[in-house]
Coordinates of C-alpha atoms in Angstrom, one line a residue:
Chain D
M1 CA -11.4 39.3 -10.5
E2 CA -13.6 37.0 -13.0
A3 CA -13.0 34.8 -16.1
N4 CA -15.4 33.5 -18.4
L5 CA -14.9 30.0 -19.7
H6 CA -16.1 28.1 -22.8
S7 CA -16.1 24.7 -21.4
Y8 CA -15.6 21.0 -22.8
P9 CA -15.4 18.7 -19.8
A10 CA -13.3 15.6 -19.9
L11 CA -12.9 12.8 -17.6
P12 CA -16.2 13.1 -16.3
I13 CA -16.2 11.8 -12.7
V14 CA -13.9 14.7 -11.6
R15 CA -15.2 16.8 -14.2
Y16 CA -11.6 17.9 -15.1
G17 CA -11.8 19.3 -18.2
V18 CA -10.1 21.8 -21.0
S19 CA -11.5 25.1 -21.4
E20 CA -10.9 28.5 -23.4
V21 CA -11.1 31.9 -21.4
I22 CA -13.5 34.1 -23.5
E23 CA -13.5 36.9 -21.1
S24 CA -11.2 37.6 -18.1
T25 CA -10.4 40.4 -15.8
H26 CA -8.0 38.2 -13.9
P27 CA -4.2 38.9 -14.5
S28 CA -3.4 35.2 -15.0
F29 CA -5.7 34.6 -17.3
N30 CA -6.5 36.3 -20.9
K31 CA -8.9 36.0 -23.4
G32 CA -8.2 33.1 -25.9
D33 CA -6.2 31.3 -23.1
L34 CA -6.5 27.6 -23.0
V35 CA -7.0 26.2 -19.5
W36 CA -7.0 23.0 -17.5
G37 CA -9.1 22.2 -14.4
I38 CA -12.2 21.2 -12.5
T39 CA -15.1 22.9 -14.7
S40 CA -19.0 22.3 -14.6
W41 CA -21.3 20.4 -16.7
E42 CA -22.3 23.6 -18.6
E43 CA -21.5 25.3 -21.9
Y44 CA -20.5 28.4 -20.4
S45 CA -18.9 28.7 -16.9
L46 CA -18.2 32.0 -14.7
I47 CA -15.2 31.5 -12.4
K48 CA -15.4 34.4 -9.8
S49 CA -12.1 33.4 -8.4
P50 CA -10.1 31.7 -10.2
R51 CA -6.8 30.4 -9.2
N52 CA -3.4 29.6 -11.3
L53 CA -2.2 26.4 -10.2
I54 CA 1.3 26.7 -11.2
E55 CA 1.9 30.3 -10.0
N56 CA 0.1 29.5 -6.3
K57 CA 2.8 27.4 -4.7
E58 CA 0.2 26.4 -1.8
M59 CA -0.7 23.0 -2.9
D60 CA -3.3 21.8 0.1
I61 CA -6.0 19.6 -0.5
G62 CA -9.2 21.9 0.3
F63 CA -7.9 24.4 -2.3
L64 CA -7.2 22.1 -5.1
L65 CA -10.7 20.6 -5.0
I66 CA -12.5 23.8 -5.6
P67 CA -13.6 24.4 -9.1
G68 CA -11.9 27.5 -10.4
S69 CA -8.4 26.2 -9.9
F70 CA -6.6 26.2 -13.3
Y71 CA -3.5 25.2 -15.0
R72 CA -2.7 27.5 -18.1
I73 CA -2.1 25.5 -21.3
Q74 CA 1.0 26.8 -23.1
D75 CA 1.5 24.1 -26.0
T76 CA -1.3 24.1 -28.5
D77 CA 0.2 22.1 -30.8
V78 CA -0.6 18.9 -29.3
P79 CA -4.3 17.3 -28.7
L80 CA -5.5 19.0 -25.9
S81 CA -6.6 16.0 -23.9
Y82 CA -2.9 15.2 -23.2
Y83 CA -3.0 18.0 -20.3
T84 CA -5.1 15.6 -18.3
G85 CA -2.5 12.8 -18.6
I86 CA -0.8 13.7 -15.0
L87 CA -2.4 11.0 -13.7
A88 CA -0.8 8.4 -15.6
Y89 CA 2.4 10.2 -15.3
A90 CA 2.5 10.7 -11.2
G91 CA 0.9 7.0 -10.9
F92 CA 3.3 5.1 -13.2
Y93 CA 6.7 7.1 -12.0
E94 CA 6.1 8.3 -8.6
I95 CA 4.1 5.5 -7.4
C96 CA 5.5 2.4 -8.9
S97 CA 9.4 3.3 -9.3
P98 CA 9.4 1.1 -12.7
K99 CA 12.7 -0.4 -13.7
E100 CA 13.8 -1.9 -17.1
G101 CA 12.4 -5.3 -17.6
E102 CA 10.1 -5.4 -14.9
T103 CA 6.6 -7.2 -15.8
V104 CA 3.7 -4.7 -15.8
F105 CA 0.0 -5.4 -15.4
I106 CA -2.4 -2.6 -16.3
S107 CA -6.5 -3.2 -16.0
A108 CA -8.6 -1.0 -17.8
A109 CA -5.9 -0.7 -20.2
A110 CA -7.9 0.9 -22.9
G111 CA -9.3 3.7 -20.5
A112 CA -7.8 7.3 -20.2
V113 CA -5.0 6.6 -18.0
G114 CA -4.4 3.0 -18.4
Q115 CA -3.4 3.6 -22.2
I116 CA -0.9 6.1 -21.6
V117 CA 0.8 4.0 -18.4
G118 CA 1.4 1.2 -20.9
Q119 CA 3.2 3.3 -23.2
F120 CA 5.2 4.9 -20.5
A121 CA 6.0 1.2 -19.6
K122 CA 6.7 0.0 -22.7
L123 CA 9.1 3.2 -23.3
M124 CA 11.0 2.1 -20.1
G125 CA 11.7 -1.4 -21.2
C126 CA 9.3 -3.2 -19.2
Y127 CA 6.8 -6.2 -20.3
V128 CA 3.7 -4.8 -20.4
V129 CA 0.2 -6.7 -20.7
G130 CA -3.3 -4.9 -20.6
S131 CA -6.6 -6.3 -19.7
A132 CA -9.9 -4.3 -20.9
G133 CA -13.4 -5.5 -21.5
S134 CA -14.9 -5.4 -25.1
K135 CA -17.7 -7.3 -27.0
D136 CA -15.1 -8.5 -29.7
K137 CA -11.7 -9.6 -28.7
V138 CA -10.1 -8.4 -31.8
S139 CA -10.7 -4.8 -31.4
I140 CA -9.1 -4.9 -27.7
F141 CA -6.1 -6.8 -29.4
D142 CA -5.8 -4.2 -32.0
L143 CA -5.8 -1.2 -30.0
L144 CA -3.5 -2.3 -27.2
K145 CA -0.8 -4.4 -29.2
N146 CA -0.8 -2.7 -32.6
K147 CA -1.7 0.8 -32.0
L148 CA -0.4 1.2 -28.5
G149 CA 2.4 -1.3 -28.3
F150 CA 1.6 -3.3 -25.5
D151 CA 3.3 -7.2 -25.3
D152 CA -0.1 -8.4 -25.0
A153 CA -3.7 -7.9 -24.0
F154 CA -6.7 -9.9 -23.0
N155 CA -10.3 -9.3 -22.7
Y156 CA -11.3 -9.9 -19.0
K157 CA -14.9 -10.6 -20.1
E158 CA -13.9 -13.7 -21.8
E159 CA -12.1 -15.2 -19.0
H160 CA -13.7 -17.0 -16.0
D161 CA -10.4 -17.5 -14.3
F162 CA -8.2 -14.3 -13.7
N163 CA -5.8 -16.0 -11.6
S164 CA -5.2 -18.7 -14.5
A165 CA -5.3 -16.1 -17.1
L166 CA -2.8 -14.0 -15.3
K167 CA -0.3 -16.8 -15.2
R168 CA -1.0 -17.7 -18.9
I169 CA 2.0 -19.1 -20.8
G170 CA 2.3 -20.9 -23.9
L171 CA 4.9 -19.4 -26.4
Y172 CA 6.2 -20.7 -29.7
L173 CA 3.7 -20.5 -32.4
Y174 CA 1.4 -18.2 -31.0
R175 CA 3.7 -16.8 -28.4
I176 CA 1.7 -15.9 -25.2
R177 CA 3.5 -15.6 -21.8
Y178 CA 1.9 -12.9 -19.6
F179 CA 3.2 -13.6 -15.8
P180 CA 4.6 -17.1 -15.2
S181 CA 7.0 -15.8 -12.8
G182 CA 4.8 -13.0 -11.4
I183 CA 4.0 -9.4 -11.7
D184 CA 6.4 -6.5 -10.3
I185 CA 4.0 -3.8 -11.1
Y186 CA 0.2 -3.6 -11.4
F187 CA -1.6 -0.4 -12.4
E188 CA -5.0 -0.7 -10.5
N189 CA -7.8 0.8 -12.2
V190 CA -10.8 -1.9 -11.5
G191 CA -10.4 -3.4 -7.8
G192 CA -12.7 -6.4 -6.9
K193 CA -12.0 -9.8 -8.3
M194 CA -9.2 -8.9 -10.7
L195 CA -7.1 -7.0 -7.6
D196 CA -7.7 -10.3 -5.8
A197 CA -6.1 -12.8 -8.6
V198 CA -3.2 -10.0 -9.0
L199 CA -2.5 -10.1 -5.4
L200 CA -1.8 -13.9 -5.7
N201 CA 0.5 -13.2 -8.5
M202 CA 2.6 -10.5 -7.4
R203 CA 6.3 -10.9 -7.1
F204 CA 8.4 -10.0 -3.6
N205 CA 8.6 -6.3 -3.4
G206 CA 5.8 -5.6 -6.1
R207 CA 4.1 -2.3 -6.1
I208 CA 0.4 -1.5 -6.9
S209 CA -0.6 1.9 -7.8
V210 CA -4.6 2.3 -6.7
C211 CA -5.6 4.6 -9.5
G212 CA -9.4 3.8 -9.3
M213 CA -11.8 1.0 -8.8
I214 CA -14.2 1.5 -11.2
S215 CA -15.8 -1.9 -10.6
Q216 CA -16.8 -0.8 -7.4
Y217 CA -18.2 2.5 -8.1
G218 CA -22.0 2.7 -7.5
N219 CA -22.1 -1.0 -6.8
D220 CA -24.2 -1.5 -3.4
N221 CA -22.7 -5.3 -3.2
V222 CA -18.9 -4.3 -3.2
E223 CA -16.7 -7.5 -3.6
G224 CA -14.3 -8.0 -0.9
V225 CA -10.6 -8.2 -1.4
K226 CA -9.6 -11.5 0.3
N227 CA -5.9 -11.9 -0.3
L228 CA -4.8 -8.9 1.2
F229 CA -2.1 -10.9 3.3
S230 CA 0.0 -11.0 0.0
L231 CA 0.8 -7.7 1.1
A232 CA 3.2 -8.7 4.2
A233 CA 4.0 -12.3 2.8
K234 CA 5.6 -10.5 -0.3
Q235 CA 6.3 -7.1 0.9
I236 CA 4.1 -5.2 -1.5
C237 CA 3.6 -1.6 -1.5
M238 CA 0.0 -0.6 -2.6
K239 CA -0.6 3.1 -2.7
G240 CA -3.3 5.2 -3.6
F241 CA -3.2 8.7 -5.5
A242 CA -5.2 11.0 -6.8
N243 CA -4.0 13.8 -9.3
R244 CA -4.8 16.8 -7.2
F245 CA -1.8 15.8 -5.3
Y246 CA 0.6 15.8 -8.1
Y247 CA 0.0 19.2 -9.6
H248 CA 3.4 20.1 -8.8
L249 CA 4.6 17.6 -11.2
Y250 CA 2.9 19.2 -14.1
P251 CA 5.9 21.0 -15.7
K252 CA 8.2 17.9 -15.5
Y253 CA 5.5 15.8 -17.0
L254 CA 4.9 18.2 -19.9
E255 CA 8.6 18.5 -20.6
M256 CA 8.8 14.6 -20.5
V257 CA 5.8 14.0 -22.6
L258 CA 5.5 16.8 -25.2
P259 CA 8.4 15.6 -27.1
L260 CA 7.3 12.0 -27.1
I261 CA 3.8 13.3 -28.6
R262 CA 5.6 15.5 -31.2
E263 CA 7.9 12.3 -32.2
G264 CA 4.7 10.1 -32.5
K265 CA 6.1 7.9 -29.6
I266 CA 3.0 8.2 -27.7
T267 CA 0.0 7.9 -29.1
Y268 CA -3.6 8.6 -27.6
I269 CA -7.0 7.2 -28.3
E270 CA -10.1 8.8 -27.6
D271 CA -13.4 8.2 -27.4
I272 CA -15.3 11.4 -28.0
A273 CA -18.9 12.4 -27.5
E274 CA -19.8 15.6 -29.2
G275 CA -22.1 17.9 -27.3
L276 CA -22.9 18.3 -23.9
E277 CA -26.3 16.5 -24.3
N278 CA -24.5 13.3 -24.7
G279 CA -22.7 13.9 -21.7
P280 CA -24.8 11.5 -19.6
R281 CA -24.8 8.6 -22.0
A282 CA -21.1 9.2 -22.3
L283 CA -20.8 8.8 -18.7
G284 CA -23.1 5.8 -18.4
E285 CA -20.8 4.0 -21.4
L286 CA -17.9 4.5 -19.4
F287 CA -19.2 3.0 -16.2
A288 CA -20.3 0.0 -18.1
G289 CA -17.0 -0.4 -19.8
R290 CA -17.8 0.4 -23.3
N291 CA -15.3 3.2 -24.3
I292 CA -12.4 2.4 -26.1
G293 CA -9.8 5.0 -25.4
K294 CA -10.3 8.0 -23.2
K295 CA -13.8 8.9 -23.0
I296 CA -14.4 12.7 -23.9
V297 CA -17.4 15.0 -24.0
T298 CA -16.7 18.0 -26.4
V299 CA -18.8 21.0 -25.7
S300 CA -17.3 22.8 -28.7
P301 CA -14.6 21.2 -31.1
Chain E
M1 CA 30.7 -26.8 9.5
E2 CA 28.0 -27.7 12.3
A3 CA 26.6 -26.1 15.3
N4 CA 24.4 -28.0 18.0
L5 CA 22.1 -25.8 19.3
H6 CA 19.8 -25.6 22.3
S7 CA 16.9 -23.8 21.1
Y8 CA 14.0 -22.0 22.8
P9 CA 11.7 -21.2 19.9
A10 CA 9.6 -17.8 20.1
L11 CA 6.9 -16.6 17.5
P12 CA 5.7 -19.9 16.6
I13 CA 4.3 -19.3 13.0
V14 CA 7.6 -18.3 12.0
R15 CA 9.4 -20.3 14.2
Y16 CA 11.9 -17.6 15.3
G17 CA 13.7 -18.2 18.5
V18 CA 16.7 -17.6 20.7
S19 CA 19.0 -20.7 21.1
E20 CA 22.0 -21.3 22.9
V21 CA 25.2 -23.0 20.9
I22 CA 26.2 -26.1 22.8
E23 CA 28.7 -27.4 20.2
S24 CA 30.2 -25.9 17.1
T25 CA 33.0 -26.2 14.5
H26 CA 31.6 -23.2 12.6
P27 CA 34.2 -20.2 13.1
S28 CA 31.3 -17.6 13.6
F29 CA 29.7 -19.6 16.3
N30 CA 31.1 -20.6 19.6
K31 CA 29.9 -23.0 22.5
G32 CA 27.8 -20.7 24.8
D33 CA 27.0 -18.2 22.2
L34 CA 23.2 -17.2 22.1
V35 CA 21.9 -17.1 18.4
W36 CA 18.6 -15.7 17.2
G37 CA 17.1 -17.2 14.1
I38 CA 14.7 -19.7 12.7
T39 CA 14.7 -23.2 14.6
S40 CA 12.7 -26.3 14.7
W41 CA 10.2 -27.3 17.4
E42 CA 12.6 -29.2 19.0
E43 CA 14.7 -29.3 22.4
Y44 CA 18.1 -29.9 20.4
S45 CA 18.9 -28.7 16.6
L46 CA 21.5 -29.9 14.4
I47 CA 22.3 -27.0 12.0
K48 CA 24.7 -28.5 9.2
S49 CA 25.6 -25.2 7.9
P50 CA 24.9 -22.4 10.0
R51 CA 25.1 -18.7 8.4
N52 CA 25.7 -15.7 10.3
L53 CA 23.3 -13.1 9.2
I54 CA 25.4 -10.0 10.0
E55 CA 28.7 -11.0 8.4
N56 CA 27.0 -12.3 5.4
K57 CA 25.8 -9.2 3.5
E58 CA 24.1 -11.1 0.7
M59 CA 20.5 -10.6 2.2
D60 CA 18.4 -12.5 -0.7
I61 CA 14.8 -13.7 0.2
G62 CA 15.7 -17.6 -0.5
F63 CA 18.7 -17.2 1.8
L64 CA 17.1 -15.9 4.4
L65 CA 14.1 -18.1 4.6
I66 CA 16.8 -21.2 5.1
P67 CA 16.6 -22.4 8.8
G68 CA 20.2 -22.1 9.9
S69 CA 20.6 -18.5 9.1
F70 CA 21.6 -16.9 12.8
Y71 CA 22.3 -13.9 14.0
R72 CA 24.6 -13.8 17.2
I73 CA 23.7 -12.0 20.1
Q74 CA 26.4 -9.8 21.9
D75 CA 24.2 -8.2 24.8
T76 CA 23.0 -10.8 27.1
D77 CA 21.9 -8.5 30.2
V78 CA 18.5 -7.6 28.9
P79 CA 15.5 -10.1 28.1
L80 CA 16.3 -12.2 25.2
S81 CA 12.6 -11.8 23.2
Y82 CA 13.8 -8.2 22.6
Y83 CA 16.1 -9.5 19.9
T84 CA 12.8 -10.8 17.9
G85 CA 11.7 -7.0 18.0
I86 CA 13.1 -5.8 14.6
L87 CA 9.5 -6.3 13.0
A88 CA 8.3 -3.7 15.2
Y89 CA 11.0 -1.4 14.5
A90 CA 11.2 -2.0 10.7
G91 CA 7.1 -1.8 10.7
F92 CA 7.1 1.3 12.6
Y93 CA 9.8 3.4 11.7
E94 CA 10.9 2.3 7.9
I95 CA 7.2 1.6 6.7
C96 CA 5.1 4.2 8.7
S97 CA 7.3 7.2 8.8
P98 CA 6.1 8.6 11.9
K99 CA 6.1 12.2 12.8
E100 CA 5.4 13.9 16.3
G101 CA 1.7 14.5 17.1
E102 CA 0.4 12.0 14.6
T103 CA -2.3 9.9 15.4
V104 CA -1.8 6.1 15.6
F105 CA -4.0 2.9 16.0
I106 CA -2.4 -0.3 16.7
S107 CA -4.6 -3.8 16.4
A108 CA -3.6 -6.8 18.4
A109 CA -1.7 -4.3 20.6
A110 CA -1.1 -6.6 23.6
G111 CA 0.8 -9.0 21.0
A112 CA 4.4 -9.3 20.5
V113 CA 5.0 -6.6 17.9
G114 CA 2.1 -4.2 18.5
Q115 CA 3.1 -3.7 22.3
I116 CA 6.5 -2.4 21.1
V117 CA 5.0 -0.4 18.2
G118 CA 3.1 1.6 20.5
Q119 CA 5.9 2.3 22.7
F120 CA 7.7 3.6 19.8
A121 CA 4.9 5.9 19.0
K122 CA 4.6 7.2 22.4
L123 CA 8.3 8.0 22.5
M124 CA 8.0 9.8 19.2
G125 CA 5.3 11.9 20.7
C126 CA 2.3 10.4 18.9
Y127 CA -1.3 9.8 20.0
V128 CA -1.6 5.9 20.7
V129 CA -4.8 3.8 20.6
G130 CA -4.4 0.0 20.9
S131 CA -7.4 -2.5 20.3
A132 CA -7.0 -6.0 21.9
G133 CA -9.5 -9.1 22.6
S134 CA -9.6 -10.4 26.1
K135 CA -12.2 -11.8 28.4
D136 CA -11.9 -8.8 31.0
K137 CA -12.0 -5.1 30.0
V138 CA -9.7 -4.3 32.9
S139 CA -6.6 -6.1 32.1
I140 CA -6.5 -4.7 28.4
F141 CA -6.5 -1.1 30.1
D142 CA -4.3 -2.0 32.6
L143 CA -1.8 -3.5 30.3
L144 CA -1.7 -1.1 27.6
K145 CA -2.5 1.9 29.5
N146 CA -0.9 1.7 32.6
K147 CA 1.8 -0.7 32.0
L148 CA 2.8 0.2 28.6
G149 CA 1.8 3.9 28.3
F150 CA -0.7 4.2 25.3
D151 CA -3.0 6.8 25.4
D152 CA -6.1 4.4 25.0
A153 CA -7.0 1.3 24.6
F154 CA -10.3 -1.0 23.7
N155 CA -11.6 -4.7 23.7
Y156 CA -12.6 -5.3 20.3
K157 CA -14.8 -8.1 21.4
E158 CA -16.9 -5.4 23.4
E159 CA -17.5 -3.6 20.0
H160 CA -20.2 -4.2 17.6
D161 CA -19.4 -1.3 15.4
F162 CA -15.6 -0.9 14.6
N163 CA -16.3 2.1 12.6
S164 CA -18.0 4.2 15.7
A165 CA -15.4 2.7 18.2
L166 CA -12.6 4.3 16.1
K167 CA -14.7 7.6 15.8
R168 CA -15.3 7.7 19.5
I169 CA -15.1 11.0 21.1
G170 CA -16.3 12.3 24.8
L171 CA -13.8 13.9 26.5
Y172 CA -13.9 15.7 29.9
L173 CA -14.7 13.6 33.0
Y174 CA -14.1 10.2 31.3
R175 CA -11.4 11.7 28.8
I176 CA -12.0 9.7 25.8
R177 CA -10.9 10.7 22.4
Y178 CA -9.6 8.2 19.9
F179 CA -10.0 9.3 16.1
P180 CA -12.6 11.9 15.5
S181 CA -10.5 13.6 13.1
G182 CA -9.0 10.3 11.8
I183 CA -6.1 8.2 11.9
D184 CA -2.7 8.9 10.4
I185 CA -1.0 5.5 11.0
Y186 CA -2.3 2.1 11.3
F187 CA -0.1 -0.8 12.4
E188 CA -2.0 -3.8 10.8
N189 CA -2.2 -7.0 12.8
V190 CA -5.4 -8.5 12.2
G191 CA -7.4 -7.8 8.9
G192 CA -10.9 -8.1 8.0
K193 CA -13.4 -6.0 9.4
M194 CA -11.3 -4.1 11.5
L195 CA -9.0 -3.3 8.6
D196 CA -12.3 -2.1 6.7
A197 CA -13.3 0.1 9.7
V198 CA -10.0 1.7 9.9
L199 CA -9.9 2.5 6.0
L200 CA -13.2 4.4 6.2
N201 CA -11.3 6.4 9.2
M202 CA -7.6 7.2 7.6
R203 CA -6.6 10.5 7.2
F204 CA -5.1 11.7 3.8
N205 CA -1.7 10.8 3.2
G206 CA -2.0 8.0 6.0
R207 CA 0.1 5.2 5.9
I208 CA -0.9 1.3 6.8
S209 CA 1.9 -1.2 7.8
V210 CA 0.8 -4.4 7.1
C211 CA 2.4 -6.7 9.8
G212 CA 0.1 -9.5 9.9
M213 CA -3.6 -10.6 9.6
I214 CA -4.2 -13.1 12.2
S215 CA -8.0 -13.0 11.7
Q216 CA -7.4 -14.2 8.3
Y217 CA -5.0 -17.3 8.8
G218 CA -6.6 -20.5 8.7
N219 CA -9.9 -19.0 8.2
D220 CA -11.6 -20.8 5.0
N221 CA -14.1 -18.1 4.9
V222 CA -11.8 -15.0 4.7
E223 CA -13.6 -11.8 5.2
G224 CA -13.2 -9.5 1.8
V225 CA -12.0 -6.0 2.8
K226 CA -14.3 -3.6 0.7
N227 CA -13.1 -0.2 1.6
L228 CA -10.0 -0.4 -0.4
F229 CA -11.0 2.6 -2.6
S230 CA -10.1 5.0 0.2
L231 CA -6.4 4.1 -0.9
A232 CA -6.7 6.2 -3.7
A233 CA -9.4 8.6 -2.4
K234 CA -7.2 9.4 0.5
Q235 CA -3.9 8.9 -1.0
I236 CA -2.8 6.2 1.4
C237 CA 0.0 3.9 1.5
M238 CA -0.3 0.6 2.6
K239 CA 2.7 -1.5 3.0
G240 CA 3.6 -5.3 3.9
F241 CA 6.6 -6.0 5.4
A242 CA 8.3 -9.3 6.9
N243 CA 11.4 -9.2 9.1
R244 CA 13.4 -11.1 7.0
F245 CA 13.9 -8.2 4.6
Y246 CA 15.1 -6.1 7.6
Y247 CA 17.7 -8.1 8.9
H248 CA 20.3 -5.4 7.6
L249 CA 18.8 -2.9 10.4
Y250 CA 19.4 -5.1 13.1
P251 CA 22.6 -3.1 14.2
K252 CA 20.6 0.3 14.2
Y253 CA 17.8 -1.3 15.8
L254 CA 19.7 -2.7 18.8
E255 CA 21.6 0.8 19.2
M256 CA 18.3 2.5 19.6
V257 CA 16.4 -0.1 21.8
L258 CA 19.0 -1.4 24.0
P259 CA 19.4 2.0 25.8
L260 CA 15.9 2.4 26.0
I261 CA 15.3 -1.1 27.5
R262 CA 18.4 -0.5 30.1
E263 CA 16.7 3.0 31.3
G264 CA 13.5 1.3 31.5
K265 CA 11.6 3.4 28.8
I266 CA 10.4 0.2 27.1
T267 CA 8.9 -2.6 28.6
Y268 CA 8.0 -6.1 27.2
I269 CA 5.5 -8.3 28.1
E270 CA 5.7 -11.9 27.9
D271 CA 3.2 -14.6 28.0
I272 CA 5.4 -17.7 28.6
A273 CA 4.6 -21.2 28.0
E274 CA 7.2 -23.4 29.9
G275 CA 8.3 -26.7 28.0
L276 CA 8.4 -28.0 24.2
E277 CA 5.1 -30.3 25.2
N278 CA 3.3 -27.0 25.8
G279 CA 3.9 -25.5 22.5
P280 CA 0.9 -26.6 20.4
R281 CA -1.5 -25.4 23.1
A282 CA 0.5 -22.1 23.1
L283 CA 0.1 -21.6 19.4
G284 CA -4.0 -22.4 19.8
E285 CA -3.9 -19.8 22.4
L286 CA -2.1 -17.1 20.1
F287 CA -4.6 -17.8 17.1
A288 CA -7.7 -17.5 19.8
G289 CA -6.2 -14.4 20.6
R290 CA -5.7 -15.6 24.3
N291 CA -2.3 -14.4 24.7
I292 CA -1.5 -11.0 27.0
G293 CA 2.0 -10.1 25.8
K294 CA 4.3 -11.7 23.4
K295 CA 3.6 -15.3 23.4
I296 CA 7.0 -17.5 24.1
V297 CA 7.5 -20.8 24.4
T298 CA 10.6 -21.9 26.5
V299 CA 12.3 -25.3 25.7
S300 CA 14.7 -24.1 28.7
P301 CA 14.8 -21.4 30.7

């Protein structure tokens, strides 16, 4: 059983992407179907033994890591990159158990996962602040506050002391607040010094969802995290997750997210690089933190 | 309402101890009662407003941290230091969700909490290895393997590479194994380099219970933990806890542990310093890792 796919990879590190089936002898996949899963960095992929993730109930790790496991996309009236948003959904709802009124901090908040988590948290009635890095302060504010509805945002590159940045207060005229009485939920995307500062500012029974630690990838001189004792002192739960463990939530995720997208209650900012030849540069920009929004490489529009 | 207590503090850092009521005008406490809770480093304590932890259902943090909150001991036919074992119970059963056959590693395994966790894990049918530090290798082996029934034990002071120590294999004649296929549960008492090595050796869906990080207390030059990305990659849950959040489990804990103690299925090794005047030295020995068993200071036998 084979399926020929025309692929447009997204989220380069794990090579997840949306592809179109251009030829198939497999009963679960038909010509013209759009599928989501692990693809290679190539224009056309020959998948010798494709697997349908939803039909196949055995969700073991080894199996899910194999390229060729696909989820067949049924709703095509919404932007296709939403189909990769399961990471935000699982990381926020399943790991953080958010409650109305809680304080939420998101690092790399303009990225693929952070921007969606922030919007989920606002819909939940949380106070949400995101950090991101950009050359100009204005674009971060504009994106996170005005476009995505975060309560506040800061550019970590302009802060020399993350601890005081997180504690920031001030109110009245230029209403600022952040976390003078602590953070309930931290959505971790960066690691290193930011995590250390966050640990000092977490509240009792806080939850940290470890989605990634991009500051630490490919860094020979990894910054050690020194404030882990806060975990015991404040009874914090810090849990890592990878989307491959949450495929079973896919139908639940789509049921929640599709109406929100259609009603315009969730916006998705994409940073698109066109053409496979721009893939390596796009990946470099992602690691340098130069993307504003979800970094996508399109092979074909 | 007042209660005069004759106190014998145990577990010096948090000053938890067992005391005898020598005079009381409070309805919940009578002369001769033995109570467990936070006491001062003194022979006699005057508690102006004692609270009965079990009768009082509001278990908020501020309240539980106030010295003067006591649990009244009802069973006095077993060694009194068992009453401080709630930390082992909560940390192991509530945080680690252990399952039969899982692999368990415990640092500071000869300490107050570690020794009890190890025995709970053996009763559960887990493979259990503990590390501890002592001048002579023999005493650790004797204590953890022969007296407490651990599967294996090592002296961390004799290991220059914790990563390979944890992976250790060998079998046959001198049957050694440890964790060639990884650790399911790590009961964390030390922090620093040991935690970093453990993170590299955790299995998918592993659980780390952060009870303490004694290597990091009073250490100006805290060792940063560098391998936290393992949390995401292996979907590990690392959760801190403090006994003050688990007082409500006290009746459940005693119901389980008292029969085990009476049947001799759980042994408790104590390292007793007699007399309040030896308290500071005992505390120093605890931090230097020189205690074998639970460090206790008795004010009065």
